[in-house]
Structure formats: C-alpha cells, structure tokens
mmCIF file of C-alpha atoms and ligand atoms in Angstrom:
data_model
loop_
_atom_site.group_PDB
_atom_site.id
_atom_site.type_symbol
_atom_site.label_atom_id
_atom_site.label_comp_id
_atom_site.label_asym_id
_atom_site.label_seq_id
_atom_site.Cartn_x
_atom_site.Cartn_y
_atom_site.Cartn_z
ATOM 1 C CA UNK F 1 4.120 -37.987 -30.552
ATOM 2 C CA UNK F 2 2.844 -36.251 -27.365
ATOM 3 C CA UNK F 3 4.425 -33.952 -24.853
ATOM 4 C CA UNK F 4 3.881 -31.342 -22.560
ATOM 5 C CA UNK F 5 4.945 -27.557 -23.184
ATOM 6 C CA UNK F 6 7.524 -26.412 -20.856
ATOM 7 C CA UNK F 7 8.480 -23.203 -22.528
ATOM 8 C CA UNK F 8 7.218 -20.909 -25.379
ATOM 9 C CA UNK F 9 9.261 -18.320 -27.108
ATOM 10 C CA UNK F 10 7.121 -16.579 -29.712
ATOM 11 C CA UNK F 11 6.245 -19.069 -32.113
ATOM 12 C CA UNK F 12 8.374 -21.902 -30.970
ATOM 13 C CA UNK F 13 7.681 -24.090 -28.167
ATOM 14 C CA UNK F 14 9.784 -26.297 -26.238
ATOM 15 C CA UNK F 15 8.161 -29.776 -25.322
ATOM 16 C CA UNK F 16 9.216 -32.308 -22.964
ATOM 17 C CA UNK F 17 8.459 -35.947 -24.200
ATOM 18 C CA UNK F 18 7.937 -38.322 -21.544
ATOM 19 C CA UNK F 19 8.163 -41.428 -23.708
ATOM 20 C CA UNK F 20 11.591 -40.509 -25.166
ATOM 21 C CA UNK F 21 12.836 -38.453 -21.944
ATOM 22 C CA UNK F 22 14.062 -35.556 -24.462
ATOM 23 C CA UNK F 23 13.135 -32.078 -24.870
ATOM 24 C CA UNK F 24 12.414 -30.951 -28.513
ATOM 25 C CA UNK F 25 11.207 -27.875 -29.996
ATOM 26 C CA UNK F 26 8.015 -27.667 -32.160
ATOM 27 C CA UNK F 27 5.814 -25.171 -33.765
ATOM 28 C CA UNK F 28 2.275 -24.536 -34.261
ATOM 29 C CA UNK F 29 0.519 -25.993 -37.436
ATOM 30 C CA UNK F 30 -0.202 -22.890 -39.644
ATOM 31 C CA UNK F 31 -3.939 -23.089 -39.531
ATOM 32 C CA UNK F 32 -4.086 -23.434 -35.873
ATOM 33 C CA UNK F 33 -4.139 -19.822 -34.636
ATOM 34 C CA UNK F 34 -7.373 -18.763 -36.085
ATOM 35 C CA UNK F 35 -9.284 -21.310 -33.968
ATOM 36 C CA UNK F 36 -8.366 -19.894 -30.817
ATOM 37 C CA UNK F 37 -9.724 -16.683 -30.509
ATOM 38 C CA UNK F 38 -10.632 -16.467 -26.814
ATOM 39 C CA UNK F 39 -6.807 -15.974 -25.573
ATOM 40 C CA UNK F 40 -3.653 -14.061 -26.985
ATOM 41 C CA UNK F 41 -1.678 -17.126 -26.765
ATOM 42 C CA UNK F 42 -2.986 -20.517 -28.406
ATOM 43 C CA UNK F 43 -0.788 -22.713 -26.267
ATOM 44 C CA UNK F 44 0.425 -22.337 -22.697
ATOM 45 C CA UNK F 45 2.973 -23.841 -20.576
ATOM 46 C CA UNK F 46 1.378 -27.071 -19.184
ATOM 47 C CA UNK F 47 -0.304 -27.831 -22.349
ATOM 48 C CA UNK F 48 -0.264 -31.535 -23.408
ATOM 49 C CA UNK F 49 0.199 -31.415 -27.006
ATOM 50 C CA UNK F 50 0.404 -33.914 -30.049
ATOM 51 C CA UNK F 51 2.718 -33.319 -32.741
ATOM 52 C CA UNK F 52 3.577 -34.887 -35.826
ATOM 53 C CA UNK F 53 6.977 -34.750 -37.673
ATOM 54 C CA UNK F 54 7.088 -32.884 -41.157
ATOM 55 C CA UNK F 55 9.967 -32.125 -43.486
ATOM 56 C CA UNK F 56 12.351 -31.987 -40.297
ATOM 57 C CA UNK F 57 10.187 -30.091 -37.978
ATOM 58 C CA UNK F 58 7.802 -31.164 -35.221
ATOM 59 C CA UNK F 59 4.486 -29.515 -35.876
ATOM 60 C CA UNK F 60 1.844 -29.293 -33.215
ATOM 61 C CA UNK F 61 -1.564 -30.218 -34.406
ATOM 62 C CA UNK F 62 -3.508 -31.019 -31.368
ATOM 63 C CA UNK F 63 -4.170 -29.489 -27.697
ATOM 64 C CA UNK F 64 -5.299 -31.930 -25.457
ATOM 65 C CA UNK F 65 -8.337 -30.653 -23.396
ATOM 66 C CA UNK F 66 -7.059 -28.613 -20.424
ATOM 67 C CA UNK F 67 -8.170 -29.851 -16.950
ATOM 68 C CA UNK F 68 -7.879 -26.288 -15.809
ATOM 69 C CA UNK F 69 -6.034 -23.077 -16.553
ATOM 70 C CA UNK F 70 -5.383 -19.731 -15.226
ATOM 71 C CA UNK F 71 -5.470 -16.453 -16.947
ATOM 72 C CA UNK F 72 -4.453 -12.917 -16.660
ATOM 73 C CA UNK F 73 -5.010 -9.540 -18.382
ATOM 74 C CA UNK F 74 -2.658 -9.712 -21.494
ATOM 75 C CA UNK F 75 -0.002 -7.428 -21.013
ATOM 76 C CA UNK F 76 -0.646 -5.988 -24.553
ATOM 77 C CA UNK F 77 -4.303 -5.805 -24.439
ATOM 78 C CA UNK F 78 -6.308 -4.689 -21.639
ATOM 79 C CA UNK F 79 -9.444 -6.778 -22.508
ATOM 80 C CA UNK F 80 -7.568 -9.808 -23.777
ATOM 81 C CA UNK F 81 -6.861 -12.756 -21.822
ATOM 82 C CA UNK F 82 -3.718 -14.647 -21.706
ATOM 83 C CA UNK F 83 -3.289 -18.015 -20.313
ATOM 84 C CA UNK F 84 -0.418 -18.177 -17.790
ATOM 85 C CA UNK F 85 -0.337 -22.026 -17.356
ATOM 86 C CA UNK F 86 -2.588 -25.076 -17.673
ATOM 87 C CA UNK F 87 -3.216 -28.406 -16.067
ATOM 88 C CA UNK F 88 -2.492 -27.206 -12.528
ATOM 89 C CA UNK F 89 -2.713 -28.981 -9.167
ATOM 90 C CA UNK F 90 -2.392 -25.844 -7.304
ATOM 91 C CA UNK F 91 -0.954 -22.342 -7.386
ATOM 92 C CA UNK F 92 1.469 -20.970 -4.904
ATOM 93 C CA UNK F 93 1.517 -17.239 -4.398
ATOM 94 C CA UNK F 94 4.929 -16.010 -3.074
ATOM 95 C CA UNK F 95 4.754 -12.752 -1.259
ATOM 96 C CA UNK F 96 7.090 -10.724 0.825
ATOM 97 C CA UNK F 97 6.296 -7.985 3.136
ATOM 98 C CA UNK F 98 9.796 -6.236 2.399
ATOM 99 C CA UNK F 99 12.158 -6.190 -0.477
ATOM 100 C CA UNK F 100 9.936 -6.039 -2.294
ATOM 101 C CA UNK F 101 6.474 -5.271 -0.197
ATOM 102 C CA UNK F 102 3.710 -7.154 -2.032
ATOM 103 C CA UNK F 103 0.193 -5.404 -1.278
ATOM 104 C CA UNK F 104 -2.580 -7.256 0.013
ATOM 105 C CA UNK F 105 -4.731 -6.065 -2.909
ATOM 106 C CA UNK F 106 -2.373 -7.932 -5.241
ATOM 107 C CA UNK F 107 -2.978 -11.204 -3.034
ATOM 108 C CA UNK F 108 -6.322 -10.901 -3.040
ATOM 109 C CA UNK F 109 -6.517 -10.265 -6.903
ATOM 110 C CA UNK F 110 -4.774 -13.513 -7.198
ATOM 111 C CA UNK F 111 -6.826 -15.385 -4.777
ATOM 112 C CA UNK F 112 -10.134 -14.161 -6.560
ATOM 113 C CA UNK F 113 -8.711 -15.279 -9.812
ATOM 114 C CA UNK F 114 -7.727 -18.572 -8.665
ATOM 115 C CA UNK F 115 -11.081 -19.149 -6.871
ATOM 116 C CA UNK F 116 -12.930 -18.258 -10.046
ATOM 117 C CA UNK F 117 -10.788 -20.868 -11.978
ATOM 118 C CA UNK F 118 -11.048 -23.377 -9.151
ATOM 119 C CA UNK F 119 -7.236 -23.564 -8.649
ATOM 120 C CA UNK F 120 -6.267 -24.192 -4.920
ATOM 121 C CA UNK F 121 -3.989 -21.568 -3.566
ATOM 122 C CA UNK F 122 -1.206 -21.789 -1.028
ATOM 123 C CA UNK F 123 0.117 -18.467 0.408
ATOM 124 C CA UNK F 124 3.982 -18.413 0.968
ATOM 125 C CA UNK F 125 5.057 -15.571 2.981
ATOM 126 C CA UNK F 126 8.657 -15.575 2.208
ATOM 127 C CA UNK F 127 11.806 -13.364 3.867
ATOM 128 C CA UNK F 128 10.373 -14.173 7.440
ATOM 129 C CA UNK F 129 13.914 -13.415 8.564
ATOM 130 C CA UNK F 130 13.364 -9.715 7.522
ATOM 131 C CA UNK F 131 10.299 -9.160 9.583
ATOM 132 C CA UNK F 132 11.582 -7.596 12.933
ATOM 133 C CA UNK F 133 9.626 -4.263 13.086
ATOM 134 C CA UNK F 134 6.382 -4.313 15.087
ATOM 135 C CA UNK F 135 4.555 -3.276 11.907
ATOM 136 C CA UNK F 136 6.063 -6.119 9.509
ATOM 137 C CA UNK F 137 5.115 -8.449 12.386
ATOM 138 C CA UNK F 138 1.777 -7.196 12.557
ATOM 139 C CA UNK F 139 1.109 -7.592 8.993
ATOM 140 C CA UNK F 140 2.650 -11.125 8.789
ATOM 141 C CA UNK F 141 0.472 -12.175 11.905
ATOM 142 C CA UNK F 142 -2.753 -10.689 10.004
ATOM 143 C CA UNK F 143 -2.014 -12.374 6.909
ATOM 144 C CA UNK F 144 -1.332 -15.688 8.663
ATOM 145 C CA UNK F 145 -4.482 -15.373 10.503
ATOM 146 C CA UNK F 146 -6.826 -14.128 8.179
ATOM 147 C CA UNK F 147 -6.096 -16.492 5.188
ATOM 148 C CA UNK F 148 -5.786 -19.506 7.424
ATOM 149 C CA UNK F 149 -9.234 -18.781 8.974
ATOM 150 C CA UNK F 150 -10.516 -18.518 5.415
ATOM 151 C CA UNK F 151 -9.186 -22.048 4.689
ATOM 152 C CA UNK F 152 -6.063 -21.353 2.885
ATOM 153 C CA UNK F 153 -2.809 -23.104 3.467
ATOM 154 C CA UNK F 154 -0.327 -20.410 4.499
ATOM 155 C CA UNK F 155 3.375 -21.081 5.235
ATOM 156 C CA UNK F 156 5.890 -18.650 6.559
ATOM 157 C CA UNK F 157 9.137 -19.166 4.954
ATOM 158 C CA UNK F 158 12.801 -18.002 4.538
ATOM 159 C CA UNK F 159 14.971 -19.175 1.881
ATOM 160 C CA UNK F 160 17.839 -17.372 3.488
ATOM 161 C CA UNK F 161 17.335 -19.130 6.892
ATOM 162 C CA UNK F 162 15.871 -22.041 5.785
ATOM 163 C CA UNK F 163 12.612 -21.804 7.566
ATOM 164 C CA UNK F 164 9.290 -23.588 6.750
ATOM 165 C CA UNK F 165 11.074 -25.681 3.689
ATOM 166 C CA UNK F 166 9.678 -29.009 4.998
ATOM 167 C CA UNK F 167 6.440 -27.760 5.088
ATOM 168 C CA UNK F 168 6.888 -26.332 1.554
ATOM 169 C CA UNK F 169 8.375 -29.459 0.362
ATOM 170 C CA UNK F 170 5.201 -31.351 1.475
ATOM 171 C CA UNK F 171 2.985 -28.941 -0.048
ATOM 172 C CA UNK F 172 4.838 -29.664 -3.451
ATOM 173 C CA UNK F 173 5.150 -33.231 -3.501
ATOM 174 C CA UNK F 174 3.704 -35.045 -6.337
ATOM 175 C CA UNK F 175 2.009 -32.089 -7.648
ATOM 176 C CA UNK F 176 1.999 -29.787 -10.731
ATOM 177 C CA UNK F 177 2.102 -25.976 -9.116
ATOM 178 C CA UNK F 178 2.294 -22.676 -10.541
ATOM 179 C CA UNK F 179 4.841 -20.514 -8.836
ATOM 180 C CA UNK F 180 3.503 -16.996 -9.049
ATOM 181 C CA UNK F 181 4.527 -13.646 -7.305
ATOM 182 C CA UNK F 182 6.352 -10.386 -7.796
ATOM 183 C CA UNK F 183 9.635 -10.452 -9.135
ATOM 184 C CA UNK F 184 12.335 -10.408 -6.281
ATOM 185 C CA UNK F 185 9.909 -12.394 -3.507
ATOM 186 C CA UNK F 186 12.330 -15.151 -3.651
ATOM 187 C CA UNK F 187 10.571 -17.903 -5.858
ATOM 188 C CA UNK F 188 14.069 -19.183 -7.517
ATOM 189 C CA UNK F 189 15.627 -18.973 -4.178
ATOM 190 C CA UNK F 190 13.011 -21.227 -2.557
ATOM 191 C CA UNK F 191 12.948 -23.641 -5.265
ATOM 192 C CA UNK F 192 16.824 -23.764 -5.308
ATOM 193 C CA UNK F 193 16.489 -24.186 -1.329
ATOM 194 C CA UNK F 194 14.707 -27.356 -1.444
ATOM 195 C CA UNK F 195 16.282 -28.857 -4.563
ATOM 196 C CA UNK F 196 19.564 -27.295 -5.181
ATOM 197 C CA UNK F 197 19.854 -29.418 -8.425
ATOM 198 C CA UNK F 198 17.300 -27.304 -10.107
ATOM 199 C CA UNK F 199 19.874 -24.601 -10.024
ATOM 200 C CA UNK F 200 17.567 -21.664 -11.014
ATOM 201 C CA UNK F 201 18.847 -18.098 -11.727
ATOM 202 C CA UNK F 202 18.226 -15.721 -8.736
ATOM 203 C CA UNK F 203 17.570 -12.174 -9.191
ATOM 204 C CA UNK F 204 19.849 -9.324 -7.800
ATOM 205 C CA UNK F 205 17.780 -6.832 -6.215
ATOM 206 C CA UNK F 206 18.688 -3.397 -7.388
ATOM 207 C CA UNK F 207 19.895 -1.198 -4.464
ATOM 208 C CA UNK F 208 18.021 1.891 -5.853
ATOM 209 C CA UNK F 209 14.508 0.819 -6.154
ATOM 210 C CA UNK F 210 14.869 -2.160 -4.093
ATOM 211 C CA UNK F 211 12.661 -4.012 -6.515
ATOM 212 C CA UNK F 212 13.472 -7.080 -8.320
ATOM 213 C CA UNK F 213 14.735 -6.910 -11.799
ATOM 214 C CA UNK F 214 13.410 -9.255 -14.534
ATOM 215 C CA UNK F 215 15.443 -12.290 -15.418
ATOM 216 C CA UNK F 216 12.737 -14.228 -16.708
ATOM 217 C CA UNK F 217 10.353 -13.315 -19.396
ATOM 218 C CA UNK F 218 8.344 -16.162 -19.992
ATOM 219 C CA UNK F 219 6.598 -18.808 -17.973
ATOM 220 C CA UNK F 220 8.627 -22.076 -17.806
ATOM 221 C CA UNK F 221 8.195 -25.597 -16.316
ATOM 222 C CA UNK F 222 10.865 -27.096 -14.185
ATOM 223 C CA UNK F 223 10.837 -30.778 -12.843
ATOM 224 C CA UNK F 224 12.339 -31.883 -9.800
ATOM 225 C CA UNK F 225 13.079 -35.517 -9.433
ATOM 226 C CA UNK F 226 14.077 -35.375 -5.992
ATOM 227 C CA UNK F 227 10.602 -33.774 -4.769
ATOM 228 C CA UNK F 228 8.882 -35.755 -7.612
ATOM 229 C CA UNK F 229 7.248 -32.277 -8.450
ATOM 230 C CA UNK F 230 6.635 -30.111 -11.604
ATOM 231 C CA UNK F 231 6.651 -26.362 -11.013
ATOM 232 C CA UNK F 232 5.795 -23.370 -13.377
ATOM 233 C CA UNK F 233 7.578 -20.334 -12.662
ATOM 234 C CA UNK F 234 6.232 -17.200 -14.102
ATOM 235 C CA UNK F 235 7.816 -13.934 -14.886
ATOM 236 C CA UNK F 236 7.392 -11.407 -12.185
ATOM 237 C CA UNK F 237 3.684 -10.630 -12.601
ATOM 238 C CA UNK F 238 2.684 -7.038 -11.834
ATOM 239 C CA UNK F 239 -0.807 -7.176 -12.003
ATOM 240 C CA UNK F 240 -3.787 -9.457 -11.958
ATOM 241 C CA UNK F 241 -6.712 -8.414 -14.129
ATOM 242 C CA UNK F 242 -9.975 -10.030 -12.863
ATOM 243 C CA UNK F 243 -11.721 -8.901 -16.030
ATOM 244 C CA UNK F 244 -13.078 -12.357 -16.690
ATOM 245 C CA UNK F 245 -15.361 -11.792 -13.451
ATOM 246 C CA UNK F 246 -18.845 -10.289 -13.428
ATOM 247 C CA UNK F 247 -19.452 -7.610 -10.620
ATOM 248 C CA UNK F 248 -22.351 -9.839 -9.120
ATOM 249 C CA UNK F 249 -19.820 -12.888 -9.179
ATOM 250 C CA UNK F 250 -16.919 -11.311 -7.386
ATOM 251 C CA UNK F 251 -18.506 -11.879 -3.740
ATOM 252 C CA UNK F 252 -18.627 -15.556 -4.307
ATOM 253 C CA UNK F 253 -14.673 -15.852 -4.646
ATOM 254 C CA UNK F 254 -14.328 -14.044 -1.201
ATOM 255 C CA UNK F 255 -14.922 -16.747 1.008
ATOM 256 C CA UNK F 256 -15.930 -14.906 4.049
ATOM 257 C CA UNK F 257 -18.670 -13.220 1.805
ATOM 258 C CA UNK F 258 -19.712 -16.519 0.036
ATOM 259 C CA UNK F 259 -20.284 -17.813 3.472
ATOM 260 C CA UNK F 260 -22.984 -15.218 4.004
ATOM 261 C CA UNK F 261 -25.079 -16.240 1.034
ATOM 262 C CA UNK F 262 -28.705 -15.366 1.187
ATOM 263 C CA UNK F 263 -28.087 -13.422 4.616
ATOM 264 C CA UNK F 264 -28.516 -9.833 3.044
ATOM 265 C CA UNK F 265 -31.883 -8.294 2.727
ATOM 266 C CA UNK F 266 -31.206 -8.353 -1.181
ATOM 267 C CA UNK F 267 -30.189 -11.388 -3.141
ATOM 268 C CA UNK F 268 -28.201 -9.208 -5.598
ATOM 269 C CA UNK F 269 -26.443 -7.243 -2.608
ATOM 270 C CA UNK F 270 -23.053 -6.106 -3.643
ATOM 271 C CA UNK F 271 -22.193 -5.174 -0.067
ATOM 272 C CA UNK F 272 -21.691 -1.737 -0.730
ATOM 273 C CA UNK F 273 -24.420 0.465 0.467
ATOM 274 C CA UNK F 274 -27.557 -1.680 0.598
ATOM 275 C CA UNK F 275 -29.786 -1.740 3.506
ATOM 276 C CA UNK F 276 -29.434 -4.921 6.105
ATOM 277 C CA UNK F 277 -26.395 -6.172 4.640
ATOM 278 C CA UNK F 278 -25.176 -8.909 6.483
ATOM 279 C CA UNK F 279 -21.410 -8.519 5.089
ATOM 280 C CA UNK F 280 -21.327 -4.797 5.913
ATOM 281 C CA UNK F 281 -22.713 -5.602 9.454
ATOM 282 C CA UNK F 282 -19.986 -8.258 10.037
ATOM 283 C CA UNK F 283 -17.231 -5.850 8.731
ATOM 284 C CA UNK F 284 -18.555 -3.155 11.227
ATOM 285 C CA UNK F 285 -18.227 -5.604 13.974
ATOM 286 C CA UNK F 286 -14.552 -6.415 12.849
ATOM 287 C CA UNK F 287 -15.739 -9.934 11.965
ATOM 288 C CA UNK F 288 -14.281 -9.399 8.483
ATOM 289 C CA UNK F 289 -10.952 -8.111 8.010
ATOM 290 C CA UNK F 290 -11.092 -4.519 7.043
ATOM 291 C CA UNK F 291 -8.149 -4.898 4.354
ATOM 292 C CA UNK F 292 -10.253 -7.746 2.799
ATOM 293 C CA UNK F 293 -13.186 -5.646 2.625
ATOM 294 C CA UNK F 294 -11.262 -2.710 1.054
ATOM 295 C CA UNK F 295 -9.760 -5.133 -1.479
ATOM 296 C CA UNK F 296 -13.188 -6.400 -2.537
ATOM 297 C CA UNK F 297 -14.266 -2.825 -3.101
ATOM 298 C CA UNK F 298 -11.211 -1.908 -4.990
ATOM 299 C CA UNK F 299 -11.761 -4.961 -7.303
ATOM 300 C CA UNK F 300 -15.242 -4.501 -7.656
ATOM 301 C CA UNK F 301 -14.714 -0.766 -8.758
ATOM 302 C CA UNK F 302 -12.157 -2.143 -11.264
ATOM 303 C CA UNK F 303 -14.715 -4.635 -12.817
ATOM 304 C CA UNK F 304 -17.436 -1.993 -13.178
ATOM 305 C CA UNK F 305 -15.105 0.681 -14.506
ATOM 306 C CA UNK F 306 -13.908 -2.134 -17.020
ATOM 307 C CA UNK F 307 -17.250 -2.812 -17.920
ATOM 308 C CA UNK F 308 -18.191 0.641 -18.404
ATOM 309 C CA UNK F 309 -15.220 1.189 -20.848
ATOM 310 C CA UNK F 310 -16.059 -1.984 -22.649
ATOM 311 C CA UNK F 311 -19.684 -0.702 -23.156
ATOM 312 C CA UNK F 312 -18.593 2.716 -24.502
ATOM 313 C CA UNK F 313 -16.555 0.957 -27.269
HETATM 314 P P1 GDP S 1 12.166 -14.320 -7.568
HETATM 315 O O1 GDP S 1 12.481 -13.000 -8.627
HETATM 316 O O2 GDP S 1 11.201 -14.282 -7.080
HETATM 317 O O3 GDP S 1 12.626 -15.410 -8.216
HETATM 318 O O4 GDP S 1 13.526 -14.079 -6.400
HETATM 319 P P2 GDP S 1 14.761 -14.346 -6.246
HETATM 320 O O5 GDP S 1 14.790 -15.780 -5.695
HETATM 321 O O6 GDP S 1 15.714 -14.290 -7.312
HETATM 322 O O7 GDP S 1 15.348 -13.752 -4.966
HETATM 323 C C1 GDP S 1 15.590 -12.155 -4.930
HETATM 324 C C2 GDP S 1 16.402 -11.590 -3.893
HETATM 325 O O8 GDP S 1 15.771 -11.950 -2.814
HETATM 326 C C3 GDP S 1 17.753 -12.554 -3.955
HETATM 327 O O9 GDP S 1 18.858 -11.425 -3.669
HETATM 328 C C4 GDP S 1 17.740 -13.444 -2.886
HETATM 329 O O10 GDP S 1 18.773 -13.624 -2.210
HETATM 330 C C5 GDP S 1 16.779 -12.659 -1.770
HETATM 331 N N1 GDP S 1 15.814 -13.606 -1.123
HETATM 332 C C6 GDP S 1 15.190 -14.738 -1.474
HETATM 333 N N2 GDP S 1 14.476 -15.296 -0.375
HETATM 334 C C7 GDP S 1 14.988 -14.700 0.761
HETATM 335 C C8 GDP S 1 14.754 -14.784 2.014
HETATM 336 O O11 GDP S 1 14.104 -15.679 2.649
HETATM 337 N N3 GDP S 1 15.388 -13.737 2.964
HETATM 338 C C9 GDP S 1 15.923 -12.805 2.450
HETATM 339 N N4 GDP S 1 16.373 -11.945 3.591
HETATM 340 N N5 GDP S 1 16.347 -12.685 1.301
HETATM 341 C C10 GDP S 1 15.828 -13.454 0.237
HETATM 342 ZN ZN1 ZN S 2 -24.689 -7.496 1.413
#
C-alpha cells in the first residue's frame, strides 16, 4: 500500500492513502533508521511511502525517491539537518512587519535556502491592514519592490480585511505548497480565509510579548478540495540555518549577485573587500539594495564561523 506522510509524531506517522481515501498510522521498519544518516528525521511530511501490513500494524518499508526537499538546521544539533518537507511545488514564506516583525535577514535566509534546494518561493506580506506608519509603509514598499525586481512573486495580503486573497488562491491552485514563517504572522488565518472548511486553529498573540505562541509542534499537511491544493504548515520556524551552503556558493543564491557572474576582477570574489568588485560597485551606487547586501554579509559570516567551529572539532 502507498500513501503520503501528512504528519509525524515521534516514531508514528500519519499517512493519507489516496486509493482508500483514508488516513492510517504507520511506523518505520526497525532496520530503517541506520540507512538514513544524513538527516535527523528519516521520514518527512510530503514523502511518498510504501507500507506492508504486519501483525496488525502498517510498517513503512520504502520511501519513494524525493522530487525535492527543504531542510533546516536541526533544533537539537546545530550541525545536523532536519528535513522540513519534501515533494514541494513551491514554498510560501509568510511575513509580517508588525505583530510580529519579521526581519529581512530571516527572509533572505529562507530565500537562500530555497534557492539552494531549487524550490520557488512566493513572498506573502500579511497584515497589510496594520501598516499605517510611514516607517512600516516604507518597509512594505521596499520589500515589494526589491523582491519583485529580483523575479520573486510577492503579494500583500490581509486575512483580517480580505486583501489579496484571490491572488493567493491563484498561486496555490493545483499545487503542493510549504507554508512557512514565524509563529503569529497569520499562516492559519490566511488558509482559513481562503478555505474556511480547513478550520485551522489560530494563535492568540500574547499581549506581553506580542509574539505568537506555539500551537503546532510538527509540520503537517492539509488538503483543500475547494482549492485543489495541498499545504504543509510548519511550526513557527525561528531560524533558518544555511549550513548546507559553502561560502563560495552563497553568492549564486542572491540573484542580484548571481547576475554579475564573472564581472568581478577575481572569479572567487566573495564581494566583501576585493579590488574591482562589481557587486560592491553596484551596492555603492545603490543599485543593489543595502539590506540585501548586509544580509548577504551576515549569512556569509555565519557560514564562515560555522565552518571554523566544524574544523576545530
Ligand atoms: P500563524 O501562527 O502564522 O498561523 O498565525 P495565526 O493565523 O494564528 O494568526 C496570529 C494572530 O494574528 C491572530 O490573532 C490573528 O487574528 C492575527 N492575524 C492574522 N492575519 C491578520 C491580518 O491580516 N491582519 C491582522 N491585523 N491580524 C491578523
Ligand atoms: Zn565581487
């Protein structure tokens, strides 16, 4: 029997079987774990698995080859990779400028990781009903412009005032989409707004910290008949490690830098202090957004210091 993993809780997996239109629970064949040493979780939401029925239990004995997947640094081990989800058509990154404020650094870490794993990203800036101050408006404008110019799909939405929802529906139609973003940005509210039958639990924002509280702990797949779409909702992701990327590789995942391939004096230019660096030239002329360049530098520093700590071990 074959099915798709929709949830994992420790050693048990919830599997949706298309052929019987039923959800079952299954566990992994005992000898399986050793085979998968690259990741902290042997099976991820989105995996297509093959099961056999043994002594009253469904046992997963095979994972179909993953079309793609996206990883993050394991919450437990800094240097281990955890697969968030597999077999994705795209990833939607939901962000907000207020309540809570998503940093552009977080956005670029996500974008970089998705570029590295070849997963198209749609940037969804939610809660636009809240951005009345000149400062918030300026950030909204800057993000919309910068990422659109880089070729990303960007939409501004409000689950509260039903803004941008048709556009969102169009983007999700017929696809399997990873829904990511900090807790409290409105992932569940947006999904409920476009398909109320999903009836997802929404977070109550704590007044003291104005940060969303965790209500989900595991990634989970939802199906929307109405939209003909699958979503994978992820627990509020706090950070995105980019440890799977080499320092010389990073510049290829910043599209405005990748576009300047071979324009610097040195082929291995990291765009930090080298002479005749085209990227720094464009940055000095404000042709590369300052926040993007700064995020590049920060991510690069992280990669370099992670490699250092690796080598010292
Ligand atoms: P999630 O953790 O990303 O799933 O976020 P939720 O959907 O649970 O939303 C967190 C909080 O933000 C809830 O109190 C929502 O009512 C609120 N919220 C969601 N979308 C919007 C929006 O577009 N505008 C405003 N003002 N609040 C929103
Ligand atoms: Zn350069």
